[in-house]
Amino acid sequence: MSAAYERYLVPVVFRPFAEDLAARAAALHPERALELAAGTGALTSRLLTAAPSAEVTATDLNEAMVALGSGQAPGALWRQADAQRLPFSDGGFDLVVCQFGVMFFPDRVGAFTEIRRVLGPGGRFLFNTWGPFAEHAFEVALQAGLERAFPADPPRFLPTVPHGYADPTVVAADLTAAGFTVEHEQKLTLQGEAASIADLAAGYLTGTPVRAAVEERGDGPAVQATVVEEMTTRLGPGPVTAPMTAYVFRAAA
């Protein structure tokens, strides 16, 4: 799953936002940066380039992601870690960054409190979270394909989990509850560029938890054909450019 994620989804969906977040991080001139939910290193590699003097520690809960990411961005110190129980001392970092990971934290206030613990005085927490589902054209088209393939019980992972933390008022309240001061919030729409809709569909269907939901329902090849057909009808076969919206937050400890 991690290999499919890296091959098909990172270049189209995650790299544009990684470049944006890395530039924002570099502007803070970090000395010791901690990345959470680093995945396969899409942000990590950009951060190492944008802030070459920073010592970067990259973590992910999934050991397979850590194994792949350490090869993609070997300049960082990689280790497996749970954002809700970070294995680091108090005040050890001046920046914590997280790209599209906070949505997956079971206890967000608890995780934010833990993040604040590992930040020194004045340290910053910089992260993004997906915006409204309707404003991510690739995933709207993919979800339409899933609903066509499974009209009675379509997988709902994409709208409910990655896009399940899309209210900036709620995010800001959680940060405040954890003791952070919200310094900056921005709604940001970037363009994803997919050379092939078939490859992009394969990325979502085999490189995300949508895979398990499809396997539970059976007939994966037929599902993939239906999804590709629906996405192609809506977006074209590729190359195609489509908008994707996120929120970016910067909070001070």
Short mmCIF file of C-alpha atoms in Angstrom, two decimals:
data_model
loop_
_atom_site.label_atom_id
_atom_site.label_comp_id
_atom_site.label_asym_id
_atom_site.label_seq_id
_atom_site.Cartn_x
_atom_site.Cartn_y
_atom_site.Cartn_z
CA MET A 1 0.00 0.00 0.00
CA SER A 2 2.81 2.45 0.86
CA ALA A 3 4.48 1.86 -2.52
CA ALA A 4 1.25 2.58 -4.42
CA TYR A 5 0.72 5.68 -2.31
CA GLU A 6 4.20 6.96 -3.13
CA ARG A 7 4.04 6.13 -6.84
CA TYR A 8 0.56 7.31 -7.76
CA LEU A 9 -0.69 9.76 -5.14
CA VAL A 10 2.32 11.70 -3.85
CA PRO A 11 3.23 13.41 -7.16
CA VAL A 12 -0.34 14.50 -7.91
CA VAL A 13 -2.05 15.08 -4.57
CA PHE A 14 0.57 15.61 -1.88
CA ARG A 15 3.64 17.15 -3.50
CA PRO A 16 2.06 20.56 -4.30
CA PHE A 17 1.09 21.03 -0.65
CA ALA A 18 4.43 19.66 0.56
CA GLU A 19 6.25 22.35 -1.39
CA ASP A 20 4.00 25.01 0.12
CA LEU A 21 4.36 23.73 3.68
CA ALA A 22 8.14 23.33 3.37
CA ALA A 23 8.48 26.96 2.26
CA ARG A 24 6.41 28.10 5.24
CA ALA A 25 8.52 25.98 7.57
CA ALA A 26 11.79 27.31 6.17
CA ALA A 27 10.61 30.90 6.75
CA LEU A 28 10.55 30.10 10.49
CA HIS A 29 14.29 29.22 10.41
CA PRO A 30 13.98 26.05 12.50
CA GLU A 31 16.98 24.42 14.15
CA ARG A 32 15.28 21.22 15.34
CA ALA A 33 12.18 20.16 13.44
CA LEU A 34 9.92 17.19 14.13
CA GLU A 35 7.61 15.87 11.43
CA LEU A 36 4.58 13.79 12.36
CA ALA A 37 2.69 11.40 10.04
CA ALA A 38 5.53 11.80 7.55
CA GLY A 39 4.30 8.97 5.33
CA THR A 40 6.78 8.25 2.56
CA GLY A 41 8.60 11.55 2.95
CA ALA A 42 6.83 13.89 0.52
CA LEU A 43 7.19 16.82 2.92
CA THR A 44 10.38 15.53 4.55
CA SER A 45 12.45 15.71 1.38
CA ARG A 46 11.19 19.23 0.61
CA LEU A 47 11.87 20.35 4.17
CA LEU A 48 15.45 19.09 4.02
CA THR A 49 16.00 21.14 0.86
CA ALA A 50 14.18 24.26 2.01
CA ALA A 51 15.79 24.35 5.48
CA PRO A 52 19.17 22.64 4.99
CA SER A 53 20.57 23.77 8.35
CA ALA A 54 17.70 22.22 10.33
CA GLU A 55 17.99 18.88 12.07
CA VAL A 56 14.88 17.00 10.94
CA THR A 57 13.33 14.05 12.75
CA ALA A 58 10.60 12.34 10.71
CA THR A 59 8.07 9.98 12.27
CA ASP A 60 5.07 7.93 11.28
CA LEU A 61 2.85 5.46 13.10
CA ASN A 62 3.13 2.97 10.22
CA GLU A 63 6.44 1.12 10.13
CA ALA A 64 6.09 0.38 6.39
CA MET A 65 5.85 4.12 5.71
CA VAL A 66 8.93 4.74 7.88
CA ALA A 67 10.87 2.07 5.97
CA LEU A 68 9.97 3.57 2.59
CA GLY A 69 10.29 7.18 3.72
CA SER A 70 13.78 6.67 5.14
CA GLY A 71 14.90 5.69 1.66
CA GLN A 72 13.15 8.64 0.03
CA ALA A 73 14.53 11.24 2.47
CA PRO A 74 17.67 9.75 4.09
CA GLY A 75 18.83 13.12 5.37
CA ALA A 76 16.27 12.97 8.19
CA LEU A 77 16.36 10.83 11.32
CA TRP A 78 13.46 8.41 10.90
CA ARG A 79 11.60 6.51 13.60
CA GLN A 80 8.23 4.97 14.28
CA ALA A 81 6.17 7.08 16.70
CA ASP A 82 2.60 7.67 17.83
CA ALA A 83 1.71 11.38 17.80
CA GLN A 84 -0.31 10.88 20.99
CA ARG A 85 2.66 9.37 22.87
CA LEU A 86 5.76 10.98 21.43
CA PRO A 87 9.05 9.37 22.53
CA PHE A 88 10.82 12.70 22.89
CA SER A 89 11.76 14.89 25.83
CA ASP A 90 10.00 18.11 26.78
CA GLY A 91 10.93 21.16 24.73
CA GLY A 92 13.24 19.30 22.37
CA PHE A 93 12.06 20.96 19.13
CA ASP A 94 11.38 24.47 17.90
CA LEU A 95 9.09 23.35 15.07
CA VAL A 96 6.62 20.50 14.61
CA VAL A 97 5.19 20.01 11.13
CA CYS A 98 2.50 17.67 9.91
CA GLN A 99 1.09 17.28 6.41
CA PHE A 100 -2.44 15.89 6.26
CA GLY A 101 -2.03 13.80 9.39
CA VAL A 102 -4.03 15.53 12.13
CA MET A 103 -7.32 14.19 10.72
CA PHE A 104 -6.22 10.69 11.73
CA PHE A 105 -5.46 11.47 15.39
CA PRO A 106 -8.11 9.70 17.52
CA ASP A 107 -7.77 12.34 20.27
CA ARG A 108 -6.79 15.58 18.57
CA VAL A 109 -6.66 17.75 21.67
CA GLY A 110 -4.59 15.07 23.39
CA ALA A 111 -2.22 14.88 20.42
CA PHE A 112 -1.94 18.66 20.21
CA THR A 113 -1.15 18.77 23.92
CA GLU A 114 1.62 16.23 23.38
CA ILE A 115 2.95 18.26 20.46
CA ARG A 116 3.02 21.35 22.65
CA ARG A 117 4.97 19.39 25.28
CA VAL A 118 7.84 18.63 22.89
CA LEU A 119 8.05 22.23 21.67
CA GLY A 120 10.28 24.73 23.43
CA PRO A 121 8.95 28.16 24.46
CA GLY A 122 7.79 30.02 21.38
CA GLY A 123 8.01 26.89 19.24
CA ARG A 124 5.61 26.56 16.32
CA PHE A 125 3.23 23.88 15.16
CA LEU A 126 2.67 24.10 11.38
CA PHE A 127 0.25 21.77 9.62
CA ASN A 128 -2.45 21.42 7.01
CA THR A 129 -5.73 19.55 6.87
CA TRP A 130 -7.98 18.87 3.91
CA GLY A 131 -10.79 21.33 3.28
CA PRO A 132 -14.37 20.57 2.23
CA PHE A 133 -14.72 17.34 0.29
CA ALA A 134 -16.62 19.10 -2.51
CA GLU A 135 -13.51 21.21 -3.18
CA HIS A 136 -11.21 18.29 -4.04
CA ALA A 137 -12.12 17.51 -7.65
CA PHE A 138 -10.12 14.28 -7.95
CA GLU A 139 -11.72 12.73 -4.88
CA VAL A 140 -15.24 13.88 -5.78
CA ALA A 141 -14.86 12.05 -9.09
CA LEU A 142 -13.40 8.97 -7.42
CA GLN A 143 -16.19 8.87 -4.82
CA ALA A 144 -18.76 9.08 -7.62
CA GLY A 145 -17.14 6.02 -9.15
CA LEU A 146 -17.30 4.14 -5.85
CA GLU A 147 -20.96 5.05 -5.44
CA ARG A 148 -21.64 3.77 -8.93
CA ALA A 149 -19.79 0.52 -8.19
CA PHE A 150 -21.46 0.05 -4.79
CA PRO A 151 -24.80 1.89 -4.95
CA ALA A 152 -26.13 0.26 -1.76
CA ASP A 153 -23.05 0.65 0.42
CA PRO A 154 -20.22 2.75 -1.06
CA PRO A 155 -16.98 3.18 0.91
CA ARG A 156 -17.09 6.52 2.71
CA PHE A 157 -13.48 6.78 3.89
CA LEU A 158 -12.52 9.81 1.79
CA PRO A 159 -15.36 12.18 2.74
CA THR A 160 -15.53 11.09 6.38
CA VAL A 161 -11.86 10.71 7.43
CA PRO A 162 -9.41 12.78 5.32
CA HIS A 163 -12.11 15.45 4.94
CA GLY A 164 -13.61 14.89 8.37
CA TYR A 165 -11.67 17.74 10.00
CA ALA A 166 -12.55 20.46 7.52
CA ASP A 167 -14.10 23.02 9.87
CA PRO A 168 -11.38 25.58 10.70
CA THR A 169 -13.37 26.80 13.69
CA VAL A 170 -13.18 23.33 15.24
CA VAL A 171 -9.47 23.02 14.45
CA ALA A 172 -8.71 26.39 16.05
CA ALA A 173 -10.75 25.48 19.14
CA ASP A 174 -8.83 22.22 19.53
CA LEU A 175 -5.52 24.06 19.29
CA THR A 176 -6.63 26.56 21.90
CA ALA A 177 -7.81 23.75 24.19
CA ALA A 178 -4.31 22.25 23.97
CA GLY A 179 -2.69 25.53 25.02
CA PHE A 180 -1.64 26.84 21.61
CA THR A 181 -2.11 30.35 20.28
CA VAL A 182 -3.30 30.32 16.67
CA GLU A 183 -1.09 32.74 14.73
CA HIS A 184 -2.20 32.08 11.17
CA GLU A 185 -4.96 30.26 9.32
CA GLN A 186 -5.37 30.14 5.55
CA LYS A 187 -7.65 28.40 3.10
CA LEU A 188 -5.43 27.30 0.23
CA THR A 189 -6.40 25.85 -3.14
CA LEU A 190 -3.68 24.30 -5.29
CA GLN A 191 -3.82 22.44 -8.58
CA GLY A 192 -3.05 18.74 -8.90
CA GLU A 193 -1.72 17.51 -12.22
CA ALA A 194 -2.45 13.89 -13.14
CA ALA A 195 -0.86 12.42 -16.24
CA SER A 196 -3.21 9.44 -16.10
CA ILE A 197 -6.60 9.09 -14.45
CA ALA A 198 -6.15 5.31 -14.48
CA ASP A 199 -2.96 5.60 -12.42
CA LEU A 200 -4.54 8.09 -10.02
CA ALA A 201 -7.51 5.78 -9.47
CA ALA A 202 -5.11 2.90 -8.84
CA GLY A 203 -3.37 5.02 -6.23
CA TYR A 204 -6.55 5.66 -4.28
CA LEU A 205 -7.84 2.11 -4.66
CA THR A 206 -4.59 0.37 -3.69
CA GLY A 207 -2.61 2.99 -1.75
CA THR A 208 -5.16 4.17 0.83
CA PRO A 209 -7.59 2.52 3.28
CA VAL A 210 -10.15 2.57 0.46
CA ARG A 211 -8.38 -0.63 -0.61
CA ALA A 212 -9.63 -2.57 2.42
CA ALA A 213 -13.17 -1.30 1.96
CA VAL A 214 -13.20 -2.42 -1.68
CA GLU A 215 -11.70 -5.81 -0.82
CA GLU A 216 -14.40 -6.37 1.79
CA ARG A 217 -17.03 -5.78 -0.86
CA GLY A 218 -15.26 -7.91 -3.51
CA ASP A 219 -14.51 -7.82 -7.25
CA GLY A 220 -11.64 -5.34 -7.18
CA PRO A 221 -10.83 -5.33 -10.95
CA ALA A 222 -14.45 -4.58 -11.89
CA VAL A 223 -14.59 -1.83 -9.28
CA GLN A 224 -11.41 -0.26 -10.58
CA ALA A 225 -12.76 -0.33 -14.15
CA THR A 226 -15.98 1.38 -13.02
CA VAL A 227 -14.11 4.02 -11.04
CA VAL A 228 -11.73 4.79 -13.90
CA GLU A 229 -14.66 5.08 -16.30
CA GLU A 230 -16.53 7.48 -14.02
CA MET A 231 -13.46 9.60 -13.30
CA THR A 232 -12.63 9.76 -16.99
CA THR A 233 -16.18 10.87 -17.82
CA ARG A 234 -15.93 13.66 -15.26
CA LEU A 235 -12.32 14.76 -15.68
CA GLY A 236 -10.98 13.30 -18.93
CA PRO A 237 -8.40 10.51 -19.32
CA GLY A 238 -5.43 12.69 -18.52
CA PRO A 239 -3.39 14.69 -18.46
CA VAL A 240 -5.81 16.64 -16.30
CA THR A 241 -5.44 19.49 -13.83
CA ALA A 242 -7.91 19.84 -10.98
CA PRO A 243 -8.26 21.97 -7.83
CA MET A 244 -7.67 20.66 -4.29
CA THR A 245 -8.40 22.74 -1.18
CA ALA A 246 -6.80 22.59 2.28
CA TYR A 247 -6.47 24.71 5.41
CA VAL A 248 -3.03 25.67 6.71
CA PHE A 249 -2.49 26.50 10.38
CA ARG A 250 0.43 27.90 12.32
CA ALA A 251 0.19 27.91 16.12
CA ALA A 252 2.64 29.03 18.80
CA ALA A 253 3.39 27.07 21.97
#
